[in-house]
Structures are given as C-alpha cells and as structure tokens.
Amino acid sequence: MKAKALLLDCGGVMIYPPTGDWTLTEDMREILGEDFLDKHLEEYRRARKPFDDLIPDSHRIEDETTERALMECFYRRVFAAMGRAYTDAQYDRLTLSQTQAGKYGLFDDVKEFLARWQGQIALGIVSDAPPSTRTILREAGVLQYIDGFTFSFQVGCCKPEKAIYQRTLDLLGVTAADAVFVDDVIGNLRGAQALGMRCIQMRRNMPARYRTDAQWDGPVAHNFAELEALL
C-alpha cells in the first residue's frame, strides 16, 4: 500500500441505516405505525429540515444523555410540525432507540478487511456522528482495528470543515499527502481533497429509501475489495 494512512467515513462506508434514514429505526414502527416509512417518510423529511441543527452530530457534546436530550427536542418539533402527538414515554422510547445498536447495520466485509489492513496501514475514522456511534462501533468490534478516530461531536463541527479531518491526521501522525480518505458524499471528499488527501468515493448498495449522493469524477469503490485494489 502506497499510502501511510486510510481514513474512513462511517455512514455509507462501514455502516448503513436499515430504514434508509439515519434518524429513524425499525423499533420506531411500534410508535409511529407500521406504514410510516412507506407512506410518511417524505413528509417527515420535509418537516425535519428546519430542525436539523438540533441533531447531535454538529454539537460538541460529551455523552449520550445530552445526545438523547437533543434528539428528543428534535423529534418533538418535527412531529409537532407533522401534527402528530406522542406521550413523554413514547418520546423516551424514540430517543432511546437512537442510541442502541439496532440503529445501524454493519456491512459484511468491514471487519474482515479492517483486520487484514491492521498493521499494514494506519486506520482512522472521520465521521459526522454522535456519542452513541462510538459506543456501537466499539461494541461491534470495529474500533479494535482503528488507530485514531474523530467523530463530529468531539470537535463540534461536521465535514467538510478542516478541523475534523486534521484531528485524525494528527492522531495518526501523518500528513494529508500520506493519507487516503473514503466517503460516500462528494462535498466531504472535496473537503479532504482540499487538504491534500487522495480521495475515493464509496458507493455501496444502500437501502432503497436511502438518499445516495451522485457519483463524483474521481476514483470509486463499491465495497472494501474494490477499495483495497485502489489503495
């Protein structure tokens, strides 16, 4: 491998939302209704736009208690805008589901290739994600392969801000010129590219309701085997 470090996004690269939306889990069907994803997802996405700044990813926070408080505020405002009313207990269940392992699916090839790459190249994570993501990845056995990570909640900003990439580069002790960055979102790739990293877009087979970004004009991989061939 020519590069000294490989920096990976999480969503769309290593994990995916089974429902196709990062803010909705399968467990929520009990409260929202079995047909919510099929009949009301687009209405939900329109209603949430004014309140997306409440999502914990862009806030500098320390723990999952704060994460859940922010998500509860987010859900209350979004569902009020949709004309839906739920009890305090139901909101508590909605926010709890956002911090549990079932919110994510892990792509089948992730741990196999991370284990193979460990020791050959420094492995890092750069991800827009709340505290619970770190916990879930640790419990799933992913972080054991990672040499340094930066989640947006640790720095209070999201990609493509320079600080979130630079923190992981510093943790790994490498320069941008010695690193490869992998993400599914073009804007995030451009941010890393501006720092001097070589970038590869990951275009996984995502759930049907997931909003996949367009394909960019640079190198593309569809799985970790293809990614390895490009390193």
mmCIF file with all atom_site columns, C-alpha atoms in Angstrom:
data_model
loop_
_atom_site.group_PDB
_atom_site.id
_atom_site.type_symbol
_atom_site.label_atom_id
_atom_site.label_alt_id
_atom_site.label_comp_id
_atom_site.label_asym_id
_atom_site.label_entity_id
_atom_site.label_seq_id
_atom_site.pdbx_PDB_ins_code
_atom_site.Cartn_x
_atom_site.Cartn_y
_atom_site.Cartn_z
_atom_site.occupancy
_atom_site.B_iso_or_equiv
_atom_site.pdbx_formal_charge
_atom_site.auth_seq_id
_atom_site.auth_comp_id
_atom_site.auth_asym_id
_atom_site.auth_atom_id
_atom_site.pdbx_PDB_model_num
ATOM 1   C CA . MET A 1 1   ? 0.000   0.000  0.000   1.00 0.00 ? 1   MET A CA 1
ATOM 2   C CA . LYS A 1 2   ? 1.452   3.357  -1.063  1.00 0.00 ? 2   LYS A CA 1
ATOM 3   C CA . ALA A 1 3   ? -0.447  5.464  1.463   1.00 0.00 ? 3   ALA A CA 1
ATOM 4   C CA . LYS A 1 4   ? 0.560   5.560  5.119   1.00 0.00 ? 4   LYS A CA 1
ATOM 5   C CA . ALA A 1 5   ? -2.977  6.095  6.406   1.00 0.00 ? 5   ALA A CA 1
ATOM 6   C CA . LEU A 1 6   ? -6.539  5.240  5.434   1.00 0.00 ? 6   LEU A CA 1
ATOM 7   C CA . LEU A 1 7   ? -9.269  7.489  6.841   1.00 0.00 ? 7   LEU A CA 1
ATOM 8   C CA . LEU A 1 8   ? -12.809 6.144  6.613   1.00 0.00 ? 8   LEU A CA 1
ATOM 9   C CA . ASP A 1 9   ? -16.207 7.697  6.987   1.00 0.00 ? 9   ASP A CA 1
ATOM 10  C CA . CYS A 1 10  ? -18.745 5.531  8.831   1.00 0.00 ? 10  CYS A CA 1
ATOM 11  C CA . GLY A 1 11  ? -22.140 6.045  7.189   1.00 0.00 ? 11  GLY A CA 1
ATOM 12  C CA . GLY A 1 12  ? -22.324 4.605  3.694   1.00 0.00 ? 12  GLY A CA 1
ATOM 13  C CA . VAL A 1 13  ? -18.810 3.186  4.065   1.00 0.00 ? 13  VAL A CA 1
ATOM 14  C CA . MET A 1 14  ? -18.902 0.868  7.086   1.00 0.00 ? 14  MET A CA 1
ATOM 15  C CA . ILE A 1 15  ? -22.475 1.172  8.361   1.00 0.00 ? 15  ILE A CA 1
ATOM 16  C CA . TYR A 1 16  ? -25.937 1.839  6.974   1.00 0.00 ? 16  TYR A CA 1
ATOM 17  C CA . PRO A 1 17  ? -29.385 2.739  8.362   1.00 0.00 ? 17  PRO A CA 1
ATOM 18  C CA . PRO A 1 18  ? -31.691 -0.286 7.896   1.00 0.00 ? 18  PRO A CA 1
ATOM 19  C CA . THR A 1 19  ? -34.682 2.052  7.438   1.00 0.00 ? 19  THR A CA 1
ATOM 20  C CA . GLY A 1 20  ? -32.872 4.192  4.870   1.00 0.00 ? 20  GLY A CA 1
ATOM 21  C CA . ASP A 1 21  ? -32.904 7.221  7.215   1.00 0.00 ? 21  ASP A CA 1
ATOM 22  C CA . TRP A 1 22  ? -30.322 7.865  9.939   1.00 0.00 ? 22  TRP A CA 1
ATOM 23  C CA . THR A 1 23  ? -32.899 9.379  12.317  1.00 0.00 ? 23  THR A CA 1
ATOM 24  C CA . LEU A 1 24  ? -35.410 6.521  12.130  1.00 0.00 ? 24  LEU A CA 1
ATOM 25  C CA . THR A 1 25  ? -35.018 2.961  13.395  1.00 0.00 ? 25  THR A CA 1
ATOM 26  C CA . GLU A 1 26  ? -37.062 -0.181 12.862  1.00 0.00 ? 26  GLU A CA 1
ATOM 27  C CA . ASP A 1 27  ? -38.049 -0.125 16.556  1.00 0.00 ? 27  ASP A CA 1
ATOM 28  C CA . MET A 1 28  ? -39.914 3.127  15.980  1.00 0.00 ? 28  MET A CA 1
ATOM 29  C CA . ARG A 1 29  ? -42.611 1.378  13.933  1.00 0.00 ? 29  ARG A CA 1
ATOM 30  C CA . GLU A 1 30  ? -44.350 0.421  17.202  1.00 0.00 ? 30  GLU A CA 1
ATOM 31  C CA . ILE A 1 31  ? -44.918 4.091  17.943  1.00 0.00 ? 31  ILE A CA 1
ATOM 32  C CA . LEU A 1 32  ? -45.044 5.728  14.514  1.00 0.00 ? 32  LEU A CA 1
ATOM 33  C CA . GLY A 1 33  ? -47.020 2.959  12.816  1.00 0.00 ? 33  GLY A CA 1
ATOM 34  C CA . GLU A 1 34  ? -46.085 0.073  10.534  1.00 0.00 ? 34  GLU A CA 1
ATOM 35  C CA . ASP A 1 35  ? -46.791 2.152  7.425   1.00 0.00 ? 35  ASP A CA 1
ATOM 36  C CA . PHE A 1 36  ? -44.818 5.253  8.466   1.00 0.00 ? 36  PHE A CA 1
ATOM 37  C CA . LEU A 1 37  ? -41.780 4.589  6.289   1.00 0.00 ? 37  LEU A CA 1
ATOM 38  C CA . ASP A 1 38  ? -43.872 3.701  3.250   1.00 0.00 ? 38  ASP A CA 1
ATOM 39  C CA . LYS A 1 39  ? -46.447 6.474  3.488   1.00 0.00 ? 39  LYS A CA 1
ATOM 40  C CA . HIS A 1 40  ? -44.991 9.327  5.530   1.00 0.00 ? 40  HIS A CA 1
ATOM 41  C CA . LEU A 1 41  ? -41.196 9.317  5.055   1.00 0.00 ? 41  LEU A CA 1
ATOM 42  C CA . GLU A 1 42  ? -41.100 12.174 2.535   1.00 0.00 ? 42  GLU A CA 1
ATOM 43  C CA . GLU A 1 43  ? -43.431 14.274 4.700   1.00 0.00 ? 43  GLU A CA 1
ATOM 44  C CA . TYR A 1 44  ? -41.124 13.570 7.655   1.00 0.00 ? 44  TYR A CA 1
ATOM 45  C CA . ARG A 1 45  ? -38.057 14.613 5.663   1.00 0.00 ? 45  ARG A CA 1
ATOM 46  C CA . ARG A 1 46  ? -39.693 17.886 4.678   1.00 0.00 ? 46  ARG A CA 1
ATOM 47  C CA . ALA A 1 47  ? -40.817 18.561 8.252   1.00 0.00 ? 47  ALA A CA 1
ATOM 48  C CA . ARG A 1 48  ? -37.388 17.912 9.752   1.00 0.00 ? 48  ARG A CA 1
ATOM 49  C CA . LYS A 1 49  ? -35.391 20.326 7.596   1.00 0.00 ? 49  LYS A CA 1
ATOM 50  C CA . PRO A 1 50  ? -35.916 23.418 9.824   1.00 0.00 ? 50  PRO A CA 1
ATOM 51  C CA . PHE A 1 51  ? -34.819 21.393 12.865  1.00 0.00 ? 51  PHE A CA 1
ATOM 52  C CA . ASP A 1 52  ? -31.780 19.519 11.534  1.00 0.00 ? 52  ASP A CA 1
ATOM 53  C CA . ASP A 1 53  ? -29.479 21.792 13.544  1.00 0.00 ? 53  ASP A CA 1
ATOM 54  C CA . LEU A 1 54  ? -30.776 20.028 16.668  1.00 0.00 ? 54  LEU A CA 1
ATOM 55  C CA . ILE A 1 55  ? -29.329 16.684 15.559  1.00 0.00 ? 55  ILE A CA 1
ATOM 56  C CA . PRO A 1 56  ? -26.374 15.964 17.890  1.00 0.00 ? 56  PRO A CA 1
ATOM 57  C CA . ASP A 1 57  ? -23.795 15.386 15.138  1.00 0.00 ? 57  ASP A CA 1
ATOM 58  C CA . SER A 1 58  ? -22.853 19.064 14.810  1.00 0.00 ? 58  SER A CA 1
ATOM 59  C CA . HIS A 1 59  ? -22.815 19.793 18.559  1.00 0.00 ? 59  HIS A CA 1
ATOM 60  C CA . ARG A 1 60  ? -19.799 19.413 20.796  1.00 0.00 ? 60  ARG A CA 1
ATOM 61  C CA . ILE A 1 61  ? -21.153 17.136 23.494  1.00 0.00 ? 61  ILE A CA 1
ATOM 62  C CA . GLU A 1 62  ? -19.727 14.627 25.927  1.00 0.00 ? 62  GLU A CA 1
ATOM 63  C CA . ASP A 1 63  ? -22.261 11.869 26.490  1.00 0.00 ? 63  ASP A CA 1
ATOM 64  C CA . GLU A 1 64  ? -25.321 10.001 25.319  1.00 0.00 ? 64  GLU A CA 1
ATOM 65  C CA . THR A 1 65  ? -27.556 11.709 27.896  1.00 0.00 ? 65  THR A CA 1
ATOM 66  C CA . THR A 1 66  ? -27.034 15.017 26.096  1.00 0.00 ? 66  THR A CA 1
ATOM 67  C CA . GLU A 1 67  ? -27.417 13.261 22.748  1.00 0.00 ? 67  GLU A CA 1
ATOM 68  C CA . ARG A 1 68  ? -30.792 11.873 23.783  1.00 0.00 ? 68  ARG A CA 1
ATOM 69  C CA . ALA A 1 69  ? -31.947 15.268 25.071  1.00 0.00 ? 69  ALA A CA 1
ATOM 70  C CA . LEU A 1 70  ? -31.133 16.877 21.731  1.00 0.00 ? 70  LEU A CA 1
ATOM 71  C CA . MET A 1 71  ? -32.861 14.093 19.805  1.00 0.00 ? 71  MET A CA 1
ATOM 72  C CA . GLU A 1 72  ? -35.960 14.378 21.973  1.00 0.00 ? 72  GLU A CA 1
ATOM 73  C CA . CYS A 1 73  ? -36.160 18.096 21.216  1.00 0.00 ? 73  CYS A CA 1
ATOM 74  C CA . PHE A 1 74  ? -35.682 17.297 17.518  1.00 0.00 ? 74  PHE A CA 1
ATOM 75  C CA . TYR A 1 75  ? -38.432 14.670 17.455  1.00 0.00 ? 75  TYR A CA 1
ATOM 76  C CA . ARG A 1 76  ? -40.896 16.806 19.421  1.00 0.00 ? 76  ARG A CA 1
ATOM 77  C CA . ARG A 1 77  ? -40.532 19.673 16.978  1.00 0.00 ? 77  ARG A CA 1
ATOM 78  C CA . VAL A 1 78  ? -40.624 17.539 13.842  1.00 0.00 ? 78  VAL A CA 1
ATOM 79  C CA . PHE A 1 79  ? -43.678 15.535 14.852  1.00 0.00 ? 79  PHE A CA 1
ATOM 80  C CA . ALA A 1 80  ? -45.458 18.660 16.089  1.00 0.00 ? 80  ALA A CA 1
ATOM 81  C CA . ALA A 1 81  ? -44.881 20.141 12.637  1.00 0.00 ? 81  ALA A CA 1
ATOM 82  C CA . MET A 1 82  ? -46.445 16.980 11.185  1.00 0.00 ? 82  MET A CA 1
ATOM 83  C CA . GLY A 1 83  ? -49.459 17.317 13.510  1.00 0.00 ? 83  GLY A CA 1
ATOM 84  C CA . ARG A 1 84  ? -48.548 14.206 15.479  1.00 0.00 ? 84  ARG A CA 1
ATOM 85  C CA . ALA A 1 85  ? -48.680 13.940 19.273  1.00 0.00 ? 85  ALA A CA 1
ATOM 86  C CA . TYR A 1 86  ? -46.946 11.351 21.439  1.00 0.00 ? 86  TYR A CA 1
ATOM 87  C CA . THR A 1 87  ? -46.607 10.788 25.180  1.00 0.00 ? 87  THR A CA 1
ATOM 88  C CA . ASP A 1 88  ? -43.451 11.501 27.171  1.00 0.00 ? 88  ASP A CA 1
ATOM 89  C CA . ALA A 1 89  ? -42.907 7.750  27.483  1.00 0.00 ? 89  ALA A CA 1
ATOM 90  C CA . GLN A 1 90  ? -43.134 7.339  23.719  1.00 0.00 ? 90  GLN A CA 1
ATOM 91  C CA . TYR A 1 91  ? -40.631 10.134 23.124  1.00 0.00 ? 91  TYR A CA 1
ATOM 92  C CA . ASP A 1 92  ? -38.333 8.460  25.625  1.00 0.00 ? 92  ASP A CA 1
ATOM 93  C CA . ARG A 1 93  ? -38.526 5.223  23.613  1.00 0.00 ? 93  ARG A CA 1
ATOM 94  C CA . LEU A 1 94  ? -37.922 7.068  20.346  1.00 0.00 ? 94  LEU A CA 1
ATOM 95  C CA . THR A 1 95  ? -34.769 8.725  21.652  1.00 0.00 ? 95  THR A CA 1
ATOM 96  C CA . LEU A 1 96  ? -33.500 5.552  23.338  1.00 0.00 ? 96  LEU A CA 1
ATOM 97  C CA . SER A 1 97  ? -33.722 3.669  20.035  1.00 0.00 ? 97  SER A CA 1
ATOM 98  C CA . GLN A 1 98  ? -31.342 6.243  18.551  1.00 0.00 ? 98  GLN A CA 1
ATOM 99  C CA . THR A 1 99  ? -28.547 5.204  20.914  1.00 0.00 ? 99  THR A CA 1
ATOM 100 C CA . GLN A 1 100 ? -28.855 1.426  20.537  1.00 0.00 ? 100 GLN A CA 1
ATOM 101 C CA . ALA A 1 101 ? -27.103 -0.991 18.206  1.00 0.00 ? 101 ALA A CA 1
ATOM 102 C CA . GLY A 1 102 ? -30.179 -1.657 16.067  1.00 0.00 ? 102 GLY A CA 1
ATOM 103 C CA . LYS A 1 103 ? -29.981 1.826  14.537  1.00 0.00 ? 103 LYS A CA 1
ATOM 104 C CA . TYR A 1 104 ? -27.138 0.632  12.275  1.00 0.00 ? 104 TYR A CA 1
ATOM 105 C CA . GLY A 1 105 ? -26.324 -2.288 10.049  1.00 0.00 ? 105 GLY A CA 1
ATOM 106 C CA . LEU A 1 106 ? -22.651 -3.211 9.549   1.00 0.00 ? 106 LEU A CA 1
ATOM 107 C CA . PHE A 1 107 ? -21.548 -4.139 6.042   1.00 0.00 ? 107 PHE A CA 1
ATOM 108 C CA . ASP A 1 108 ? -20.376 -7.756 5.858   1.00 0.00 ? 108 ASP A CA 1
ATOM 109 C CA . ASP A 1 109 ? -16.867 -7.020 4.594   1.00 0.00 ? 109 ASP A CA 1
ATOM 110 C CA . VAL A 1 110 ? -15.882 -4.371 7.148   1.00 0.00 ? 110 VAL A CA 1
ATOM 111 C CA . LYS A 1 111 ? -14.278 -6.361 9.947   1.00 0.00 ? 111 LYS A CA 1
ATOM 112 C CA . GLU A 1 112 ? -12.610 -8.829 7.590   1.00 0.00 ? 112 GLU A CA 1
ATOM 113 C CA . PHE A 1 113 ? -10.778 -6.084 5.704   1.00 0.00 ? 113 PHE A CA 1
ATOM 114 C CA . LEU A 1 114 ? -10.010 -3.915 8.713   1.00 0.00 ? 114 LEU A CA 1
ATOM 115 C CA . ALA A 1 115 ? -8.353  -6.938 10.322  1.00 0.00 ? 115 ALA A CA 1
ATOM 116 C CA . ARG A 1 116 ? -6.395  -7.534 7.115   1.00 0.00 ? 116 ARG A CA 1
ATOM 117 C CA . TRP A 1 117 ? -5.268  -3.920 6.852   1.00 0.00 ? 117 TRP A CA 1
ATOM 118 C CA . GLN A 1 118 ? -4.359  -3.537 10.512  1.00 0.00 ? 118 GLN A CA 1
ATOM 119 C CA . GLY A 1 119 ? -0.594  -3.152 10.837  1.00 0.00 ? 119 GLY A CA 1
ATOM 120 C CA . GLN A 1 120 ? -0.137  -2.528 7.110   1.00 0.00 ? 120 GLN A CA 1
ATOM 121 C CA . ILE A 1 121 ? -1.599  0.984  7.115   1.00 0.00 ? 121 ILE A CA 1
ATOM 122 C CA . ALA A 1 122 ? -2.721  3.356  9.867   1.00 0.00 ? 122 ALA A CA 1
ATOM 123 C CA . LEU A 1 123 ? -6.519  3.218  10.113  1.00 0.00 ? 123 LEU A CA 1
ATOM 124 C CA . GLY A 1 124 ? -8.637  6.185  11.078  1.00 0.00 ? 124 GLY A CA 1
ATOM 125 C CA . ILE A 1 125 ? -12.260 7.296  11.210  1.00 0.00 ? 125 ILE A CA 1
ATOM 126 C CA . VAL A 1 126 ? -13.630 10.724 10.287  1.00 0.00 ? 126 VAL A CA 1
ATOM 127 C CA . SER A 1 127 ? -17.386 10.730 10.768  1.00 0.00 ? 127 SER A CA 1
ATOM 128 C CA . ASP A 1 128 ? -20.301 13.072 11.386  1.00 0.00 ? 128 ASP A CA 1
ATOM 129 C CA . ALA A 1 129 ? -21.813 11.168 14.283  1.00 0.00 ? 129 ALA A CA 1
ATOM 130 C CA . PRO A 1 130 ? -22.970 11.422 17.932  1.00 0.00 ? 130 PRO A CA 1
ATOM 131 C CA . PRO A 1 131 ? -21.503 9.675  21.020  1.00 0.00 ? 131 PRO A CA 1
ATOM 132 C CA . SER A 1 132 ? -23.672 6.570  20.628  1.00 0.00 ? 132 SER A CA 1
ATOM 133 C CA . THR A 1 133 ? -21.996 5.764  17.301  1.00 0.00 ? 133 THR A CA 1
ATOM 134 C CA . ARG A 1 134 ? -18.640 5.409  19.020  1.00 0.00 ? 134 ARG A CA 1
ATOM 135 C CA . THR A 1 135 ? -20.203 3.092  21.605  1.00 0.00 ? 135 THR A CA 1
ATOM 136 C CA . ILE A 1 136 ? -21.982 0.986  18.987  1.00 0.00 ? 136 ILE A CA 1
ATOM 137 C CA . LEU A 1 137 ? -18.831 0.596  16.879  1.00 0.00 ? 137 LEU A CA 1
ATOM 138 C CA . ARG A 1 138 ? -16.805 -0.343 19.943  1.00 0.00 ? 138 ARG A CA 1
ATOM 139 C CA . GLU A 1 139 ? -19.347 -2.983 20.968  1.00 0.00 ? 139 GLU A CA 1
ATOM 140 C CA . ALA A 1 140 ? -19.475 -4.291 17.392  1.00 0.00 ? 140 ALA A CA 1
ATOM 141 C CA . GLY A 1 141 ? -15.701 -4.872 17.493  1.00 0.00 ? 141 GLY A CA 1
ATOM 142 C CA . VAL A 1 142 ? -14.861 -2.261 14.849  1.00 0.00 ? 142 VAL A CA 1
ATOM 143 C CA . LEU A 1 143 ? -12.828 0.174  16.941  1.00 0.00 ? 143 LEU A CA 1
ATOM 144 C CA . GLN A 1 144 ? -10.326 -2.510 17.921  1.00 0.00 ? 144 GLN A CA 1
ATOM 145 C CA . TYR A 1 145 ? -8.845  -2.111 14.433  1.00 0.00 ? 145 TYR A CA 1
ATOM 146 C CA . ILE A 1 146 ? -8.813  1.694  14.414  1.00 0.00 ? 146 ILE A CA 1
ATOM 147 C CA . ASP A 1 147 ? -5.691  3.674  15.353  1.00 0.00 ? 147 ASP A CA 1
ATOM 148 C CA . GLY A 1 148 ? -7.364  7.062  15.689  1.00 0.00 ? 148 GLY A CA 1
ATOM 149 C CA . PHE A 1 149 ? -10.836 8.475  15.225  1.00 0.00 ? 149 PHE A CA 1
ATOM 150 C CA . THR A 1 150 ? -12.686 11.762 15.170  1.00 0.00 ? 150 THR A CA 1
ATOM 151 C CA . PHE A 1 151 ? -16.440 11.963 15.451  1.00 0.00 ? 151 PHE A CA 1
ATOM 152 C CA . SER A 1 152 ? -18.063 15.332 14.855  1.00 0.00 ? 152 SER A CA 1
ATOM 153 C CA . PHE A 1 153 ? -19.402 15.503 18.412  1.00 0.00 ? 153 PHE A CA 1
ATOM 154 C CA . GLN A 1 154 ? -15.795 15.634 19.645  1.00 0.00 ? 154 GLN A CA 1
ATOM 155 C CA . VAL A 1 155 ? -14.964 18.808 17.712  1.00 0.00 ? 155 VAL A CA 1
ATOM 156 C CA . GLY A 1 156 ? -18.364 20.462 17.341  1.00 0.00 ? 156 GLY A CA 1
ATOM 157 C CA . CYS A 1 157 ? -18.267 20.624 13.566  1.00 0.00 ? 157 CYS A CA 1
ATOM 158 C CA . CYS A 1 158 ? -19.006 18.376 10.608  1.00 0.00 ? 158 CYS A CA 1
ATOM 159 C CA . LYS A 1 159 ? -17.279 17.619 7.341   1.00 0.00 ? 159 LYS A CA 1
ATOM 160 C CA . PRO A 1 160 ? -16.116 19.343 5.202   1.00 0.00 ? 160 PRO A CA 1
ATOM 161 C CA . GLU A 1 161 ? -14.688 21.551 7.993   1.00 0.00 ? 161 GLU A CA 1
ATOM 162 C CA . LYS A 1 162 ? -10.906 21.216 8.119   1.00 0.00 ? 162 LYS A CA 1
ATOM 163 C CA . ALA A 1 163 ? -10.711 20.549 11.874  1.00 0.00 ? 163 ALA A CA 1
ATOM 164 C CA . ILE A 1 164 ? -12.458 17.180 11.756  1.00 0.00 ? 164 ILE A CA 1
ATOM 165 C CA . TYR A 1 165 ? -10.036 15.742 9.182   1.00 0.00 ? 165 TYR A CA 1
ATOM 166 C CA . GLN A 1 166 ? -6.970  17.336 10.725  1.00 0.00 ? 166 GLN A CA 1
ATOM 167 C CA . ARG A 1 167 ? -7.647  15.906 14.167  1.00 0.00 ? 167 ARG A CA 1
ATOM 168 C CA . THR A 1 168 ? -7.499  12.344 12.846  1.00 0.00 ? 168 THR A CA 1
ATOM 169 C CA . LEU A 1 169 ? -4.408  13.052 10.737  1.00 0.00 ? 169 LEU A CA 1
ATOM 170 C CA . ASP A 1 170 ? -2.716  14.375 13.885  1.00 0.00 ? 170 ASP A CA 1
ATOM 171 C CA . LEU A 1 171 ? -3.776  11.336 15.913  1.00 0.00 ? 171 LEU A CA 1
ATOM 172 C CA . LEU A 1 172 ? -2.282  9.056  13.268  1.00 0.00 ? 172 LEU A CA 1
ATOM 173 C CA . GLY A 1 173 ? 0.854   11.173 12.947  1.00 0.00 ? 173 GLY A CA 1
ATOM 174 C CA . VAL A 1 174 ? 0.636   11.571 9.180   1.00 0.00 ? 174 VAL A CA 1
ATOM 175 C CA . THR A 1 175 ? 0.314   14.431 6.723   1.00 0.00 ? 175 THR A CA 1
ATOM 176 C CA . ALA A 1 176 ? -2.621  14.820 4.361   1.00 0.00 ? 176 ALA A CA 1
ATOM 177 C CA . ALA A 1 177 ? -0.369  13.918 1.430   1.00 0.00 ? 177 ALA A CA 1
ATOM 178 C CA . ASP A 1 178 ? 0.259   10.493 3.003   1.00 0.00 ? 178 ASP A CA 1
ATOM 179 C CA . ALA A 1 179 ? -3.430  9.687  3.551   1.00 0.00 ? 179 ALA A CA 1
ATOM 180 C CA . VAL A 1 180 ? -6.372  8.304  1.591   1.00 0.00 ? 180 VAL A CA 1
ATOM 181 C CA . PHE A 1 181 ? -9.887  9.391  2.578   1.00 0.00 ? 181 PHE A CA 1
ATOM 182 C CA . VAL A 1 182 ? -13.044 7.408  1.811   1.00 0.00 ? 182 VAL A CA 1
ATOM 183 C CA . ASP A 1 183 ? -16.588 8.829  1.970   1.00 0.00 ? 183 ASP A CA 1
ATOM 184 C CA . ASP A 1 184 ? -19.864 8.499  0.085   1.00 0.00 ? 184 ASP A CA 1
ATOM 185 C CA . VAL A 1 185 ? -20.623 12.245 -0.058  1.00 0.00 ? 185 VAL A CA 1
ATOM 186 C CA . ILE A 1 186 ? -18.959 14.399 -2.713  1.00 0.00 ? 186 ILE A CA 1
ATOM 187 C CA . GLY A 1 187 ? -18.773 17.525 -0.538  1.00 0.00 ? 187 GLY A CA 1
ATOM 188 C CA . ASN A 1 188 ? -16.905 15.600 2.159   1.00 0.00 ? 188 ASN A CA 1
ATOM 189 C CA . LEU A 1 189 ? -14.470 14.224 -0.399  1.00 0.00 ? 189 LEU A CA 1
ATOM 190 C CA . ARG A 1 190 ? -13.817 17.724 -1.732  1.00 0.00 ? 190 ARG A CA 1
ATOM 191 C CA . GLY A 1 191 ? -13.064 18.932 1.792   1.00 0.00 ? 191 GLY A CA 1
ATOM 192 C CA . ALA A 1 192 ? -10.442 16.236 2.282   1.00 0.00 ? 192 ALA A CA 1
ATOM 193 C CA . GLN A 1 193 ? -9.099  16.795 -1.209  1.00 0.00 ? 193 GLN A CA 1
ATOM 194 C CA . ALA A 1 194 ? -8.577  20.491 -0.425  1.00 0.00 ? 194 ALA A CA 1
ATOM 195 C CA . LEU A 1 195 ? -6.297  19.439 2.451   1.00 0.00 ? 195 LEU A CA 1
ATOM 196 C CA . GLY A 1 196 ? -4.198  17.334 0.082   1.00 0.00 ? 196 GLY A CA 1
ATOM 197 C CA . MET A 1 197 ? -5.591  13.852 0.681   1.00 0.00 ? 197 MET A CA 1
ATOM 198 C CA . ARG A 1 198 ? -6.204  11.365 -2.093  1.00 0.00 ? 198 ARG A CA 1
ATOM 199 C CA . CYS A 1 199 ? -9.907  10.562 -2.046  1.00 0.00 ? 199 CYS A CA 1
ATOM 200 C CA . ILE A 1 200 ? -12.097 7.628  -3.056  1.00 0.00 ? 200 ILE A CA 1
ATOM 201 C CA . GLN A 1 201 ? -15.873 7.649  -3.142  1.00 0.00 ? 201 GLN A CA 1
ATOM 202 C CA . MET A 1 202 ? -17.650 4.616  -1.693  1.00 0.00 ? 202 MET A CA 1
ATOM 203 C CA . ARG A 1 203 ? -20.904 3.739  -3.458  1.00 0.00 ? 203 ARG A CA 1
ATOM 204 C CA . ARG A 1 204 ? -22.380 0.824  -1.543  1.00 0.00 ? 204 ARG A CA 1
ATOM 205 C CA . ASN A 1 205 ? -25.626 -0.971 -2.271  1.00 0.00 ? 205 ASN A CA 1
ATOM 206 C CA . MET A 1 206 ? -27.700 1.014  0.233   1.00 0.00 ? 206 MET A CA 1
ATOM 207 C CA . PRO A 1 207 ? -31.289 0.505  1.491   1.00 0.00 ? 207 PRO A CA 1
ATOM 208 C CA . ALA A 1 208 ? -33.955 1.554  -1.017  1.00 0.00 ? 208 ALA A CA 1
ATOM 209 C CA . ARG A 1 209 ? -35.070 4.658  0.909   1.00 0.00 ? 209 ARG A CA 1
ATOM 210 C CA . TYR A 1 210 ? -31.531 5.974  1.412   1.00 0.00 ? 210 TYR A CA 1
ATOM 211 C CA . ARG A 1 211 ? -30.659 9.201  -0.385  1.00 0.00 ? 211 ARG A CA 1
ATOM 212 C CA . THR A 1 212 ? -27.434 8.300  -2.179  1.00 0.00 ? 212 THR A CA 1
ATOM 213 C CA . ASP A 1 213 ? -25.196 11.125 -3.364  1.00 0.00 ? 213 ASP A CA 1
ATOM 214 C CA . ALA A 1 214 ? -24.292 11.409 -7.041  1.00 0.00 ? 214 ALA A CA 1
ATOM 215 C CA . GLN A 1 215 ? -21.173 9.735  -8.367  1.00 0.00 ? 215 GLN A CA 1
ATOM 216 C CA . TRP A 1 216 ? -18.191 12.030 -8.457  1.00 0.00 ? 216 TRP A CA 1
ATOM 217 C CA . ASP A 1 217 ? -15.449 12.428 -11.065 1.00 0.00 ? 217 ASP A CA 1
ATOM 218 C CA . GLY A 1 218 ? -12.743 10.645 -9.075  1.00 0.00 ? 218 GLY A CA 1
ATOM 219 C CA . PRO A 1 219 ? -11.973 7.035  -8.072  1.00 0.00 ? 219 PRO A CA 1
ATOM 220 C CA . VAL A 1 220 ? -14.969 4.963  -6.944  1.00 0.00 ? 220 VAL A CA 1
ATOM 221 C CA . ALA A 1 221 ? -15.297 1.700  -4.996  1.00 0.00 ? 221 ALA A CA 1
ATOM 222 C CA . HIS A 1 222 ? -18.438 -0.308 -4.270  1.00 0.00 ? 222 HIS A CA 1
ATOM 223 C CA . ASN A 1 223 ? -17.034 -2.480 -1.481  1.00 0.00 ? 223 ASN A CA 1
ATOM 224 C CA . PHE A 1 224 ? -13.842 -2.979 0.519   1.00 0.00 ? 224 PHE A CA 1
ATOM 225 C CA . ALA A 1 225 ? -12.359 -5.416 -2.008  1.00 0.00 ? 225 ALA A CA 1
ATOM 226 C CA . GLU A 1 226 ? -12.566 -2.730 -4.696  1.00 0.00 ? 226 GLU A CA 1
ATOM 227 C CA . LEU A 1 227 ? -11.244 -0.174 -2.230  1.00 0.00 ? 227 LEU A CA 1
ATOM 228 C CA . GLU A 1 228 ? -8.217  -2.342 -1.455  1.00 0.00 ? 228 GLU A CA 1
ATOM 229 C CA . ALA A 1 229 ? -7.395  -2.534 -5.163  1.00 0.00 ? 229 ALA A CA 1
ATOM 230 C CA . LEU A 1 230 ? -7.283  1.293  -5.293  1.00 0.00 ? 230 LEU A CA 1
ATOM 231 C CA . LEU A 1 231 ? -5.030  1.793  -2.289  1.00 0.00 ? 231 LEU A CA 1
#
